[in-house]
XYZ file of C-alpha atoms in Angstrom:
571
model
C 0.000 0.000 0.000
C 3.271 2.116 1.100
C 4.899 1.632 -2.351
C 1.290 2.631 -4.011
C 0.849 5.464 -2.231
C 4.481 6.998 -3.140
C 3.984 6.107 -6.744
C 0.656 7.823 -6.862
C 2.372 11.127 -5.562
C 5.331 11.149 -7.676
C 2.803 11.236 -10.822
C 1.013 13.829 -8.975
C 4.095 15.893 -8.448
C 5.210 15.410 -12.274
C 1.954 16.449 -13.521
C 2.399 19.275 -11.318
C 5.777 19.734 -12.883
C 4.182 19.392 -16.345
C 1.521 22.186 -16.149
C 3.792 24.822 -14.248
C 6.186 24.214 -17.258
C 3.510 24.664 -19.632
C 2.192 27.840 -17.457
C 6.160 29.240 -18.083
C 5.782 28.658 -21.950
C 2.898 30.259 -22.246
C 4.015 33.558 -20.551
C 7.046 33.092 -22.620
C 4.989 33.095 -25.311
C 2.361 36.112 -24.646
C 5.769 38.358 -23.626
C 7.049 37.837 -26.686
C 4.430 39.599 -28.541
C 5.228 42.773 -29.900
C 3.612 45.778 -31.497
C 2.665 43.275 -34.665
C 2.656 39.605 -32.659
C 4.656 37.006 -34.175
C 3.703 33.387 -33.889
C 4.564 31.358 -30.829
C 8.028 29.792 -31.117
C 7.563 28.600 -27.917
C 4.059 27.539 -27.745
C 3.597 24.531 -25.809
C 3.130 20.916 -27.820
C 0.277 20.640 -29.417
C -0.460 23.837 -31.336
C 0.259 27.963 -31.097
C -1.483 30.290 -28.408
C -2.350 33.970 -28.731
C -3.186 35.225 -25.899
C -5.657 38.445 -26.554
C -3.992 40.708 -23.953
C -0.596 40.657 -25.915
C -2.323 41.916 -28.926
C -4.290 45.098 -26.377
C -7.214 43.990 -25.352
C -8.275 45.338 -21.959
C -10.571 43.249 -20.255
C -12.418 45.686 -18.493
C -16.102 45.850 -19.414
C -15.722 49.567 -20.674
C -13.059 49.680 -23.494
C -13.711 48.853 -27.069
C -11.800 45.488 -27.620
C -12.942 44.187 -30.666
C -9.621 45.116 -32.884
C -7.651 43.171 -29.933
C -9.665 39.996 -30.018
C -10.284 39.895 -33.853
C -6.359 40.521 -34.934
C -5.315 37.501 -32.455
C -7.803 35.318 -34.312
C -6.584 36.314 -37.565
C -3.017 35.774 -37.043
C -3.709 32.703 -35.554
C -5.824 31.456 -38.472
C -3.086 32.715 -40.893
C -0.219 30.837 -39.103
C -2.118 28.016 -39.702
C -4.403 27.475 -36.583
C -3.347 27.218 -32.483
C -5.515 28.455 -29.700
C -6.929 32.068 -28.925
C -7.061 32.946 -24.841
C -8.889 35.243 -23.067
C -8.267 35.538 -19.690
C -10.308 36.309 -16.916
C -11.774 39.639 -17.211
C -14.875 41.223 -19.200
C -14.250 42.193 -23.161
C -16.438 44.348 -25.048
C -16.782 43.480 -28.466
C -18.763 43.644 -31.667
C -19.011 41.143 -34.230
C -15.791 38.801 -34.529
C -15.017 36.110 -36.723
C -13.120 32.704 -36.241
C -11.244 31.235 -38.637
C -10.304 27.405 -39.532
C -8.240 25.386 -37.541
C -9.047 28.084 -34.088
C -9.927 27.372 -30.253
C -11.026 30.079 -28.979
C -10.507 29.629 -25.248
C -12.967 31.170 -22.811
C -10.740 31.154 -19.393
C -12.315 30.898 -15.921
C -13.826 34.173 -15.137
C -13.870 35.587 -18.657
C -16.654 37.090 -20.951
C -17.289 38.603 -24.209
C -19.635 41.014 -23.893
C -21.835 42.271 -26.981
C -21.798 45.605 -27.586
C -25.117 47.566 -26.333
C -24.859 49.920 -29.702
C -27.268 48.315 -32.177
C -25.182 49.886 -35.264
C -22.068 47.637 -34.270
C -23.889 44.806 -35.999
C -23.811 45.360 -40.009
C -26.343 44.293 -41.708
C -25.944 41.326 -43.715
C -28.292 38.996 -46.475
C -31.594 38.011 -45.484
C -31.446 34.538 -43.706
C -28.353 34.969 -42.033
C -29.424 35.128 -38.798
C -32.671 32.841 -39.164
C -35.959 35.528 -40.037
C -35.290 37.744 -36.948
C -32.761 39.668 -37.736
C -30.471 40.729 -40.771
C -27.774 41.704 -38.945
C -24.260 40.146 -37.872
C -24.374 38.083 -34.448
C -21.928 38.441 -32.033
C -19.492 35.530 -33.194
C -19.384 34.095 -36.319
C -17.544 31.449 -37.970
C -18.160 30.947 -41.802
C -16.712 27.973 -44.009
C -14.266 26.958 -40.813
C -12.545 22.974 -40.582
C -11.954 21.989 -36.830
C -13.252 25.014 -34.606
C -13.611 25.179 -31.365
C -14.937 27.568 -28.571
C -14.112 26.131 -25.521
C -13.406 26.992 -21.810
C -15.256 28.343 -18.337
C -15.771 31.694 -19.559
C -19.306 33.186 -20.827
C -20.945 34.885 -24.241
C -23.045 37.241 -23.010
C -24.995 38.544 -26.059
C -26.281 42.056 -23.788
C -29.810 40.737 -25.347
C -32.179 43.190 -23.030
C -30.588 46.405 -24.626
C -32.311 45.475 -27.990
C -36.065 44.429 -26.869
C -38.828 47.061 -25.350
C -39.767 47.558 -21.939
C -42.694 46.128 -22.837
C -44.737 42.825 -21.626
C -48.731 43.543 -23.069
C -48.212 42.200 -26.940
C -50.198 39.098 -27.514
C -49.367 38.650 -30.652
C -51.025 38.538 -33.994
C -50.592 34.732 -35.223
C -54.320 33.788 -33.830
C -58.010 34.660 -33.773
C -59.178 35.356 -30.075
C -62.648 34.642 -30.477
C -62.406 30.763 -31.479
C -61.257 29.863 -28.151
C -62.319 28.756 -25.132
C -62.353 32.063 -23.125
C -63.744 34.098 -26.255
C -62.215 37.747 -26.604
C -61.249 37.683 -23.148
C -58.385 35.382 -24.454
C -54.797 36.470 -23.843
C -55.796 39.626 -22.309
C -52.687 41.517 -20.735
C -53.051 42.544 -17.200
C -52.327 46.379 -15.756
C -48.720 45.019 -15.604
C -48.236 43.228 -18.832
C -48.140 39.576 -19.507
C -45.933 38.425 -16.190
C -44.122 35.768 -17.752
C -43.401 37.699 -21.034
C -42.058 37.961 -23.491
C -41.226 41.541 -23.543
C -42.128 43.022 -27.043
C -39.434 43.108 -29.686
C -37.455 46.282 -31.422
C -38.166 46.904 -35.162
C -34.642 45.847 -35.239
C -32.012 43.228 -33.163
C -28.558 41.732 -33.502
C -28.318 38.462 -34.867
C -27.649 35.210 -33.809
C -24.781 35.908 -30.635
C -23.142 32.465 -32.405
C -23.375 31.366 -35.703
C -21.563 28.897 -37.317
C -22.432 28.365 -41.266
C -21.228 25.351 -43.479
C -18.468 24.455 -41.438
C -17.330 21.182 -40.532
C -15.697 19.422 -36.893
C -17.295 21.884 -34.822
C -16.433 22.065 -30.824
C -18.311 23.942 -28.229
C -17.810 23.456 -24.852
C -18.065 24.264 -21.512
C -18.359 27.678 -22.228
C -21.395 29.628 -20.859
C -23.995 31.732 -23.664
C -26.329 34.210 -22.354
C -28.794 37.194 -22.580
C -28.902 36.519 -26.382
C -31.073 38.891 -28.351
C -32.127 36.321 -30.946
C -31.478 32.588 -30.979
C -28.495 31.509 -29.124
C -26.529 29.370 -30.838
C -27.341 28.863 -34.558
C -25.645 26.144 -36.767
C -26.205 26.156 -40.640
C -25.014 23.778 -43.168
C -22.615 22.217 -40.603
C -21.425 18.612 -40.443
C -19.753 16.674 -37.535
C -20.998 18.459 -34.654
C -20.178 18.129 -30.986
C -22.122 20.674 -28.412
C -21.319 19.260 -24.871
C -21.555 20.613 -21.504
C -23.105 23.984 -22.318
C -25.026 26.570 -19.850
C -27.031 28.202 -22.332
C -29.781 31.122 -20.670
C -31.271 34.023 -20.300
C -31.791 33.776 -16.936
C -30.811 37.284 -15.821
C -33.998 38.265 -17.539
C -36.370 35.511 -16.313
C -36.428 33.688 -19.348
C -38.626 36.741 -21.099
C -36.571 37.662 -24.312
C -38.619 37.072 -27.188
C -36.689 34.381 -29.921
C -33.894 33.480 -27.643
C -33.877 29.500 -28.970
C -31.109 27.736 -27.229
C -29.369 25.909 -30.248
C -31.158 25.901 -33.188
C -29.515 23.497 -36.667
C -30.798 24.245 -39.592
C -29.629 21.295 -42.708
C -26.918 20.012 -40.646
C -25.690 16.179 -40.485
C -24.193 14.454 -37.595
C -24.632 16.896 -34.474
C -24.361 15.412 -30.543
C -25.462 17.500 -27.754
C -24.653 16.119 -24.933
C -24.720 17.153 -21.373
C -25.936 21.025 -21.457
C -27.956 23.162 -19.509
C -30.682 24.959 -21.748
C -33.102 27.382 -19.701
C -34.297 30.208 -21.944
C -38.085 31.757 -22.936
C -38.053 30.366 -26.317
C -37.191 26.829 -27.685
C -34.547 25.555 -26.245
C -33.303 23.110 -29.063
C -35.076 23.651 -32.439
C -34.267 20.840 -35.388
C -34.769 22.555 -39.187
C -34.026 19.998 -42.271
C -31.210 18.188 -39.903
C -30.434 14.395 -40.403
C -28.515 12.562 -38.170
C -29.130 14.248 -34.135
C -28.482 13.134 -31.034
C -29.553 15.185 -28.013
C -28.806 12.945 -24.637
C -28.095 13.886 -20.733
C -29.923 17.421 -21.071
C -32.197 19.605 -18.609
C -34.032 22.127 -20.428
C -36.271 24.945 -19.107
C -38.306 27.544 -21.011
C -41.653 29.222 -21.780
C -42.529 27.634 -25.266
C -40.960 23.669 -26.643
C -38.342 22.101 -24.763
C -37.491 19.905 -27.763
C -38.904 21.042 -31.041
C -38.366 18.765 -34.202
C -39.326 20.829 -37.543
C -41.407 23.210 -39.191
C -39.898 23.833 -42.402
C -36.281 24.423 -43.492
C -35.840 21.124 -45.407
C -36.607 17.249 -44.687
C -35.583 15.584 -41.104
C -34.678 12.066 -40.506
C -32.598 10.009 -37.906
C -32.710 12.268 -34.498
C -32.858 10.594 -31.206
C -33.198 12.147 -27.758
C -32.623 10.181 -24.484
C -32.322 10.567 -21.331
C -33.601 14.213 -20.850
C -34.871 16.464 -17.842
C -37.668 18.739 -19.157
C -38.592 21.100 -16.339
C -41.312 24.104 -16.594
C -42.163 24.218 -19.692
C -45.032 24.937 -22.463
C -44.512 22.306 -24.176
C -42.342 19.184 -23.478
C -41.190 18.037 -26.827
C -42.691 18.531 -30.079
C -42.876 17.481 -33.547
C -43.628 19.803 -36.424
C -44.861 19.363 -40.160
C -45.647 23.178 -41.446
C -44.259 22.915 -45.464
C -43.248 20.112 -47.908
C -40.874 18.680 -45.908
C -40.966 15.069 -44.385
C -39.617 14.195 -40.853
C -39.347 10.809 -40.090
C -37.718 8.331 -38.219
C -37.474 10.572 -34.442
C -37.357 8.873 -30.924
C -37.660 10.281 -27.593
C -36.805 7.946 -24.472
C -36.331 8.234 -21.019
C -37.135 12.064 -20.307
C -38.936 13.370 -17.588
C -41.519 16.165 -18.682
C -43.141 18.860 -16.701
C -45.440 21.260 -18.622
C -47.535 24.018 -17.604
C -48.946 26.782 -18.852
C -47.542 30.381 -19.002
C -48.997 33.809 -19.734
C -48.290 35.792 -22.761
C -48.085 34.758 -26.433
C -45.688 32.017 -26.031
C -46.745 28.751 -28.642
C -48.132 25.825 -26.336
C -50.515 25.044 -24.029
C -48.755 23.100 -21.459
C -48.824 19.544 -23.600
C -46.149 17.283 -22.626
C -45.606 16.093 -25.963
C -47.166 17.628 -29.227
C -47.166 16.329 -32.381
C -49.104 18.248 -35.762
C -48.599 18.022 -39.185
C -50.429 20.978 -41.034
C -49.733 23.351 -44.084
C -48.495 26.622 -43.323
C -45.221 27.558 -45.558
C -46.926 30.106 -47.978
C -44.418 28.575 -50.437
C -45.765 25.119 -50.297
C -48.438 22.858 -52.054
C -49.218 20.555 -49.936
C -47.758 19.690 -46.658
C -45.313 16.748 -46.075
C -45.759 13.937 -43.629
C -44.406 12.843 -40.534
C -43.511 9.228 -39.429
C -42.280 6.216 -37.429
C -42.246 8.622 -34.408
C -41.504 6.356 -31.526
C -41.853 7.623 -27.695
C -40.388 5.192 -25.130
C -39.872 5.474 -21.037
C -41.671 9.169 -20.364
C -43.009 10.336 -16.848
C -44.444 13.670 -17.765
C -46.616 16.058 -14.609
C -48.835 18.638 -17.150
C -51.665 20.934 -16.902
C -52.776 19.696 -20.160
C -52.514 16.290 -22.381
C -50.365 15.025 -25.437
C -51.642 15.791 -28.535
C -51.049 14.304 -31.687
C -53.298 15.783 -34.575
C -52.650 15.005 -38.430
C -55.042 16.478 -40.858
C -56.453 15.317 -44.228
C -53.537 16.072 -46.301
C -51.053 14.733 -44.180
C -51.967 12.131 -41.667
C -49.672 11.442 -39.154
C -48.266 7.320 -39.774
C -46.231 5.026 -37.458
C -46.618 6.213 -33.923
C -45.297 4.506 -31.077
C -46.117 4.783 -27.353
C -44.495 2.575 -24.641
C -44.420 3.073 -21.046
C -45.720 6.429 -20.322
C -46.666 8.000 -17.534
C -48.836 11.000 -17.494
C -50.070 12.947 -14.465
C -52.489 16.057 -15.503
C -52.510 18.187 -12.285
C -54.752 21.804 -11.488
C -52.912 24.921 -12.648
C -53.760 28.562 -11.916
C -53.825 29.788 -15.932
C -55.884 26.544 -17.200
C -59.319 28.569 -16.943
C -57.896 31.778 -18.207
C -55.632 29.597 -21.142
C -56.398 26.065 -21.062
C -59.293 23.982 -22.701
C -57.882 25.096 -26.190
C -55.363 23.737 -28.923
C -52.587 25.423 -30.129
C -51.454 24.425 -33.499
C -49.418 27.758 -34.801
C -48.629 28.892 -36.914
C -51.443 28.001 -39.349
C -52.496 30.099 -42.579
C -55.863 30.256 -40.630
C -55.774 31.978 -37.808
C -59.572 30.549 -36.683
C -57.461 26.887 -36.405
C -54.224 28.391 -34.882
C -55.875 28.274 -30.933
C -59.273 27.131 -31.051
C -61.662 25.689 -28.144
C -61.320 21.958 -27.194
C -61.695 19.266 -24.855
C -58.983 18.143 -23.486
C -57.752 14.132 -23.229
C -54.787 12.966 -21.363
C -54.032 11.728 -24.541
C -55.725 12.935 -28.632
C -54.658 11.545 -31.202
C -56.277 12.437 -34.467
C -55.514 11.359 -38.196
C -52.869 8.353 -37.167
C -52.383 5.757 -39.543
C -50.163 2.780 -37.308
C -50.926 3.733 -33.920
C -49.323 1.383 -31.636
C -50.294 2.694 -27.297
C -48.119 0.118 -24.903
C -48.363 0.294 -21.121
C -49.426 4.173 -20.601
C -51.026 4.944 -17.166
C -52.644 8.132 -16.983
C -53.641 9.452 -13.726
C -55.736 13.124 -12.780
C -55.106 15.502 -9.486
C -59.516 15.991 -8.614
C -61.196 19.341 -9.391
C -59.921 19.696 -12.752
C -62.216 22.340 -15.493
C -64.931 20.569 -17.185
C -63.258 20.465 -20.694
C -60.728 17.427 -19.404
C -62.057 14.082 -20.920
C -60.738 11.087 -21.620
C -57.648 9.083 -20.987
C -57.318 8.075 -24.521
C -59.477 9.723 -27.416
C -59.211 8.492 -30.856
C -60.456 10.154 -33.564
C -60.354 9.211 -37.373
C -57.124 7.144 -36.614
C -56.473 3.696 -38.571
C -54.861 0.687 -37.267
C -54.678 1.120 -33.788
C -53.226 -1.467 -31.170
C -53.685 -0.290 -27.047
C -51.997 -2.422 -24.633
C -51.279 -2.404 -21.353
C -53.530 0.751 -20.536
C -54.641 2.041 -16.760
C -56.522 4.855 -16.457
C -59.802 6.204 -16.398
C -61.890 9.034 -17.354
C -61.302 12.593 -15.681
C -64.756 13.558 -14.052
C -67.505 11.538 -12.665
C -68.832 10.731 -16.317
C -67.494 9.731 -19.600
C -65.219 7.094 -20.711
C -61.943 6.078 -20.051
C -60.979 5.436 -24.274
C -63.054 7.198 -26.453
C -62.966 6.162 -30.046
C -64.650 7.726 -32.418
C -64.900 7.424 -37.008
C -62.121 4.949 -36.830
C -60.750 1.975 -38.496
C -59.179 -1.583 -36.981
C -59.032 -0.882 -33.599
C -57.771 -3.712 -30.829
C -57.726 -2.984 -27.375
C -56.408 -5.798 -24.877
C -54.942 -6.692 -21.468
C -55.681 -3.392 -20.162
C -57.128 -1.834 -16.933
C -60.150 0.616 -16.192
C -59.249 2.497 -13.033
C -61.019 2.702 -9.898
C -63.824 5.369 -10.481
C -64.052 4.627 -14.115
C -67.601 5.192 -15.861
C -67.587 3.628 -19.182
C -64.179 1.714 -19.833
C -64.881 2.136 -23.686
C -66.547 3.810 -26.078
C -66.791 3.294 -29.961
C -68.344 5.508 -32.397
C -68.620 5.300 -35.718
C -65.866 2.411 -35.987
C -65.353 0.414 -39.502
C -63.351 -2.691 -39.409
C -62.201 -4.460 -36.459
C -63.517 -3.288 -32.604
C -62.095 -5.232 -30.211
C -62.000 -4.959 -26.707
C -59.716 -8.270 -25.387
C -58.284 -9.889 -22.161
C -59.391 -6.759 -20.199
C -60.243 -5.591 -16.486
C -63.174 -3.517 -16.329
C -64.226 -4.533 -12.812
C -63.996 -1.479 -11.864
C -66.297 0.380 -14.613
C -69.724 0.875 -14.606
C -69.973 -0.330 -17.824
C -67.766 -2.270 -20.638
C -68.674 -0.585 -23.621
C -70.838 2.013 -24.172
C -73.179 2.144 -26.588
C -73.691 -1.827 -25.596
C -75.362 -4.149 -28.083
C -72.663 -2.469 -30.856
C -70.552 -4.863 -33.342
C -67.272 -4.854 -30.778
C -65.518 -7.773 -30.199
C -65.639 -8.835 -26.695
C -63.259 -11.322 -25.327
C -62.243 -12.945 -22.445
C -62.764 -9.615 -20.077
C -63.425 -9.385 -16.812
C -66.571 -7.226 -15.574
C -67.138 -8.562 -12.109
């Protein structure tokens, strides 16, 4: 143990050795910088370091260090690539770029603070920044090979500066008066709309950091914050590894208005692994991406925790497992609003927590949403989405999942297995609940529009597979919850394993209604449950199998019907 212990402290005391050396080259290094820094001669192994102090930055929140920061990232690009530190200490900057074969390296206690002047930012082509902005973000890199921002230092993109003082805008993307609550919908308060978002400028930054067609992309560690548009925005990138990020607006409660997380629009092969996403918009947003993975996240924020298309091109081959989704509009959702196909997505292992939130933020506290529907002005006809699968979930919400195709694109190859789903009493359900929220829509009579509420809808599925979901209620909950499971116009529909009953007194616990080949077997009705099913309007196959319903008033209701009936238990 003697001889162990010794070893184990002379590698501790050359590793020691090793990083006070490297400590002395670097110094070396940064003295040796002159009026026009040279390259690093003595640069510890593995690459050249520039630190931005020897080229004049400052570091002290006030002075203009852009110049500083940029020239030590072009030299180091043009000597061929190496690492770019900043210190601890707070730099003021407007837009920089990166170049190929760059680390920028965030130290402990540093930040790169975005200038509060709004004409810093040039304006640039439409699309550059996503549709909120055509001006420069905060840090760019364009058409870069193996970048990297690394580090324990912080982005801050200054994002309050550039959005009003303003919470009472609800927004123009929806017709009041087909909801629930009528034109008392969405009505600010003397104070605004509490939990935002505040109202935006005619004009913002851009994205506070973009990367565009680049390949072997590292961000780490780092923290990004107060952006005023999205986050983090990657475009046309391939072989992408985001991992252990604090992304947030937290110093402004999570109220700026567009302040996505990470959004990826057409990129192939991205990880995100391990980050900390709290902001008032989506915190990861998925736009004509193939090949995603999105594990070992929490995520926090006032509209989609996880949000899987719109338009923006086709998606295919994203996974996201094992996830924390805390206080949030929306859990994770799947999008069909143009042409575009997404198709083969899986969601495991997350824990959801919805609720809803005042102001104009998209949701209505659904753990999981999924909606295929035409809204891209550009498009035809919308595309479809399929072989969705969602495995392991334990979602709290003050409303239910929602999956709702339409006629021109029904929703095929849906998978549930082992969910959990607990709708409890929230303050804003009278005032906001009872409705869906399918925005954006070309009609703004179907973008919010009065409706009951089931723990689970699912409308327009072709291949609907349900396996071992429980769904339980808190008591006292507004008259527009319903059913457990509702079923409407869906086609080849197995539910297995079910427990759960109705939400009030009255009504049943699976609700099927103009439907094709249902089968319904080895599942439970729920102490308290009325009627354990009801079918409506069913062609093909009914077939209620291998069931408990001892604890329902009644079976099936409308009795005397053509449902198969097999082998259940009533008494």
């Amino acid at each position: 143990m003697n001889a162990h212990l010794s070893a184990l402290l002379a590698r501790r005391t050359k590793i020691k050795e090793q990083v006070a050396a490297s400590r002395r080259q670097f110094v070396c290094a940064a003295a040796a910088f002159a009026a026009i820094p040279t390259g690093c001669a003595h640069a510890p192994a593995g690459g050249a370091f520039f630190e931005v102090r020897a080229f004049g930055a400052v570091g002290d929140g006030k002075t203009d260090d852009t110049q500083s920061v940029q020239r030590a990232l072009d030299v180091c690009a043009s000597r061929g690539g190496g690492t770019v530190f900043v210190a601890a200490g707070t730099y003021m900057i407007r837009p920089i770029r990166i170049g190929s074969r760059t680390t920028l390296h965030l130290d402990a206690g540093s930040k790169l603070l975005g200038s509060a002047t709004l004409e810093h930012y040039p304006l640039e082509a439409a699309g550059a920044s996503g549709h909120e902005s055509s001006r420069a973000g905060l840090v760019t890199c364009e058409g870069g090979d193996y970048v990297a921002i690394i580090g324990r230092g912080v982005i801050d993109g200054n994002g309050r500066v550039f959005v009003k003082d303003d919470l009472s805008y609800p927004g123009k993307d929806h017709d009041p008066k087909a909801t629930r609550q009528g034109e008392s919908f969405m009505k600010p308060g003397p104070e605004g709309f509490p939990d935002g978002p505040f109202a935006r400028t005619n004009d913002r930054p851009g994205n506070l950091v973009r990367f565009r067609k680049c390949r072997n992309v590292l961000i780490a560690g780092i923290g990004i914050a107060n952006s005023p548009t999205w986050t983090t925005h990657l475009e046309e990138c391939t072989d992408v590894l985001i991992q252990g990020v604090d992304i947030n607006t937290r110093d402004h409660t999570l109220r700026i208005p567009n302040d996505d997380g990470i959004d990826l629009s057409r990129c192939r092969q991205v990880r995100i692994v391990g980050c900390n996403i709290e902001t008032g918009d989506d915190c990861i947003a998925i736009f004509g991406s193939h090949n995603v993975a999105v594990s070992t996240c929490t995520l926090t924020c006032k509209s989609t925790g996880i949000r899987v298309g719109y338009n923006g091109g086709s998606i295919k081959n994203c996974t996201f497992d094992n996830l924390l989704i805390r206080s949030s509009h929306r859990g994770v959702s799947v999008f069909v609003r143009s042409k575009d196909d997404v198709e083969d997505i899986s969601f495991s292992n997350i824990i959801i927590e919805s609720q809803h939130f005042t102001g104009r933020w998209w949701g209505k506290a659904e753990p999981i949403h999924v909606s295929a529907l035409l809204w891209d002005p550009e498009a035809q006809t919308p595309g479809t989405i399929r072989n969705v699968r969602f495995h392991n979930i334990s979602a709290i919400g003050e409303a239910g999942m929602l999956i709702y195709g339409t006629p021109d694109s029904v929703i095929e190859d849906v998978m549930f297995s082992d969910i959990k789903l607990h709708i409890r009493k929230g303050p804003l359900q009278s005032t906001y609940g009872g409705n869906f929220d399918l925005r954006a829509t070309r009609d703004k009579a179907t973008a919010i529009f009065k409706h009951d509420i089931p723990a689970l809808h699912c409308e327009r599925v072709k291949g609907l597979s349900v396996t071992n979901l429980k769904v339980t209620w808190d008591n006292d909950l507004p008259e527009y919850f319903t059913s457990a499971l509702a079923l409407e116009a869906c086609e080849d529909v197995t539910v297995q394993g079910f427990t759960g009953k109705q939400a009030h007194a009255t009504g049943a616990a699976i609700a099927v209604a103009n439907s094709k080949e249902v089968v319904i077997r080895n599942s439970v009705a729920a102490a308290g449950t009325d009627v354990f099913v009801s079918p409506k309007n069913v062609a093909g196959r009914m077939a209620l199998l291998d069931s408990d319903a001892s604890r329902a008033k009644l079976l099936v209701d409308p009795a005397g019907g053509t449902t198969e009936l097999h082998n259940n238990r009533v008494y």
